[in-house]
XYZ file of N, CA and C in Angstrom:
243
model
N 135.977 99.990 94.095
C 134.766 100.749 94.363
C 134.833 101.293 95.789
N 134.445 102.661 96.051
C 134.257 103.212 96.998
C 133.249 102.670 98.316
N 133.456 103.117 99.604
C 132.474 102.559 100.023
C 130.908 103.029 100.203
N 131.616 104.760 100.158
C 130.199 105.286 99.560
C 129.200 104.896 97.873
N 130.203 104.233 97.261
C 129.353 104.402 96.041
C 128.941 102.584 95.983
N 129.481 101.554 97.031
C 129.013 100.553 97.585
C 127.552 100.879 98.138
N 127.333 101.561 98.876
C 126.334 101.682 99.824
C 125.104 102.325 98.645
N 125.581 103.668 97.739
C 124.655 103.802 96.884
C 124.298 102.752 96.191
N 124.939 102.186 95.477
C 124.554 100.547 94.914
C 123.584 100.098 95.490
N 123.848 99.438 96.575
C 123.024 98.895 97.278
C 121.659 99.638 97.659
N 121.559 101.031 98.104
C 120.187 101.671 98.472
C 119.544 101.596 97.066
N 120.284 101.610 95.940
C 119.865 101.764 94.469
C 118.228 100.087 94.422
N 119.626 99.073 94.630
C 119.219 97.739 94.205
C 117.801 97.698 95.289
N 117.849 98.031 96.864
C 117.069 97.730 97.715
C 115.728 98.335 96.423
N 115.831 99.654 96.680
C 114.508 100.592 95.680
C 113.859 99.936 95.132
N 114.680 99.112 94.350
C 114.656 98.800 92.704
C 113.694 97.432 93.252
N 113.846 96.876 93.841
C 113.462 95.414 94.509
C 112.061 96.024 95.393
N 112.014 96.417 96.151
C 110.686 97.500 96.684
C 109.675 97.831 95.746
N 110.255 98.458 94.473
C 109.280 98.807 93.493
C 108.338 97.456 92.782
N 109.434 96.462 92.628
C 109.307 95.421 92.156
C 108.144 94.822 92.703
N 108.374 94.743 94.007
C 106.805 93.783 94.992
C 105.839 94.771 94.999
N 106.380 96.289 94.486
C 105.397 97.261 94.420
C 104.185 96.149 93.086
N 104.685 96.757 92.170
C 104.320 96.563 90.793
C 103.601 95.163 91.077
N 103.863 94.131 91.438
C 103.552 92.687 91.514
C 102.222 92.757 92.597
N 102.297 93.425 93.701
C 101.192 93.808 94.341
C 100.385 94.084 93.463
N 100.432 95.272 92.992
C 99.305 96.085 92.199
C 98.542 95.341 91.041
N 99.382 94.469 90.309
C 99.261 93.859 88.778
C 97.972 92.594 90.060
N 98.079 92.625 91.284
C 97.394 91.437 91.452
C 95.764 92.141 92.328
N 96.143 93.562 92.035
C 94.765 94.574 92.574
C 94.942 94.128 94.539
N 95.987 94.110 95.099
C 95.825 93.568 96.446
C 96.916 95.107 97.043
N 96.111 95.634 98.291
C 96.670 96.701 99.181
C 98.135 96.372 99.650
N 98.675 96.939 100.077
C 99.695 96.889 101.360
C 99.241 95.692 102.305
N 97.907 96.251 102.763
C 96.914 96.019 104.151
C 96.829 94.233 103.543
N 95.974 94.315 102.056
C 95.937 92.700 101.806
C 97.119 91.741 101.785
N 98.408 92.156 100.802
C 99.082 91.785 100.828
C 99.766 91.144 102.559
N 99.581 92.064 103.405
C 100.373 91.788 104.713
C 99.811 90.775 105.147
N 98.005 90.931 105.595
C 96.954 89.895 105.921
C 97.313 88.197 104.865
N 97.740 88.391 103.636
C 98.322 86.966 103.212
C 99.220 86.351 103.944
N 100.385 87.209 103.836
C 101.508 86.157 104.424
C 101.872 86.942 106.333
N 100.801 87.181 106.953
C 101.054 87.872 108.448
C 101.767 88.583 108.653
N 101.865 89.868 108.059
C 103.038 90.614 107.994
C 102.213 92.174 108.150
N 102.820 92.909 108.742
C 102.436 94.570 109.393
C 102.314 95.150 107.934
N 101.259 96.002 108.029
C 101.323 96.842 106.628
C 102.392 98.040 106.598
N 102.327 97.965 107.689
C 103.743 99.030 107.271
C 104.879 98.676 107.460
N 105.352 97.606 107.517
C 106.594 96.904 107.102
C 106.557 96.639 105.868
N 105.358 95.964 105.080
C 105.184 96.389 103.245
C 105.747 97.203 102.858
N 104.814 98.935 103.593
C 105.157 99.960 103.043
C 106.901 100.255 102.936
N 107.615 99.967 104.333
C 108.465 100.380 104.030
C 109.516 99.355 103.359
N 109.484 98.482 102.790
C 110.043 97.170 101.653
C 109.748 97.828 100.673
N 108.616 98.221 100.192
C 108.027 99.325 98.919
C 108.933 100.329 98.713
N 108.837 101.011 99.675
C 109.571 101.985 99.354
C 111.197 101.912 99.854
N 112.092 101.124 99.797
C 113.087 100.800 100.027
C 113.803 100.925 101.258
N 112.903 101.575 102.141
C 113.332 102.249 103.680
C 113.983 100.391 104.466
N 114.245 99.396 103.714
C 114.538 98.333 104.687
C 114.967 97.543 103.663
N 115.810 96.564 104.634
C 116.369 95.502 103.821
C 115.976 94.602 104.079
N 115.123 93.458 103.281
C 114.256 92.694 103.614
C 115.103 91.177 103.689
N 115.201 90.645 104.732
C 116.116 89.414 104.643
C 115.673 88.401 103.694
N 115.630 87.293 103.567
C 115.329 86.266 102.280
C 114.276 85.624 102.904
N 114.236 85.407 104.304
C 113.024 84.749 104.659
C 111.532 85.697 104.233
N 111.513 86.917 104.902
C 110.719 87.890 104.257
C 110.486 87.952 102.743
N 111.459 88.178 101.793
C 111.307 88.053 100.659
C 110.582 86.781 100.223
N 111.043 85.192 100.809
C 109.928 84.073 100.314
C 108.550 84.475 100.632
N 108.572 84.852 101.973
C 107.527 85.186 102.115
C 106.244 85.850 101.409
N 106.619 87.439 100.812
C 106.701 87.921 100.209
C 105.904 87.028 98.634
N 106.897 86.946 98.261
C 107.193 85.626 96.917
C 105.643 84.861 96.934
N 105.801 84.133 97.569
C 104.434 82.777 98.219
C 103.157 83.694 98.247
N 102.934 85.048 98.355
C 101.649 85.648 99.156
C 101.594 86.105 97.878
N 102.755 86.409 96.852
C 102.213 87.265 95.238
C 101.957 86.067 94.482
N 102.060 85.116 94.812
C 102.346 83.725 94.241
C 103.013 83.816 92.726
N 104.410 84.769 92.948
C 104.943 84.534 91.841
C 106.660 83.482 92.706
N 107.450 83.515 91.866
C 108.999 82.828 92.334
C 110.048 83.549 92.806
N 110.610 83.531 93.953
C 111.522 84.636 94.508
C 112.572 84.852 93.052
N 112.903 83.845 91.888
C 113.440 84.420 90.753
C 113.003 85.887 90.141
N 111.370 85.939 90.183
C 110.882 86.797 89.670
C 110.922 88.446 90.302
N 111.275 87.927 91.098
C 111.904 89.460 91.937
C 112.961 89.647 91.731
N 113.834 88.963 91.534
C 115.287 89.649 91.355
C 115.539 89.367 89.451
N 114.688 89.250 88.867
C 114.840 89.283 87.106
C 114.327 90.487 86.648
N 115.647 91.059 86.366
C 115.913 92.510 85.941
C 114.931 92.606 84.472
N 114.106 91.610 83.623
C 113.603 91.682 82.767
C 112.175 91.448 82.861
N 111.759 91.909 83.873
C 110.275 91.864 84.439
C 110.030 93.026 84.707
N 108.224 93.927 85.025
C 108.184 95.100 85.393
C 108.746 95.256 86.869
């Protein structure tokens, strides 16, 4: 594999994972703004995890995880919305 089509991969998967805490936000009726105020986190560091502009390390992601109160599994299970 190329390293450009490495890197697309990856901006692909980030998206895809962004949308994910998108969707899980929403299904729980909570903002950007609420979501951040749960686990102390800038709303626009949400925004840009949402929208894939960042790569969110794993501590962030528990984080994340704990404030939707779903399982960091449930973010990366390709058979969920």
């Amino acid at each position: 594999m190329k390293a450009q089509e490495v890197e697309e991969s990856e901006i692909t998967l980030i998206k895809a994972l962004g949308k994910k805490i998108a969707n899980y936000r929403k299904e729980q009726k909570l903002t950007q703004a609420d979501l951040g105020a749960l686990i102390n986190m800038d709303e626009a560091a949400i925004r840009r995890i949402e929208l894939g502009g960042t790569n969110p390390t794993f501590k962030t992601l528990y984080r994340i995880a704990e404030g939707l109160q779903i399982s960091l599994k449930d973010l990366f299970d390709t058979n969920e919305p």
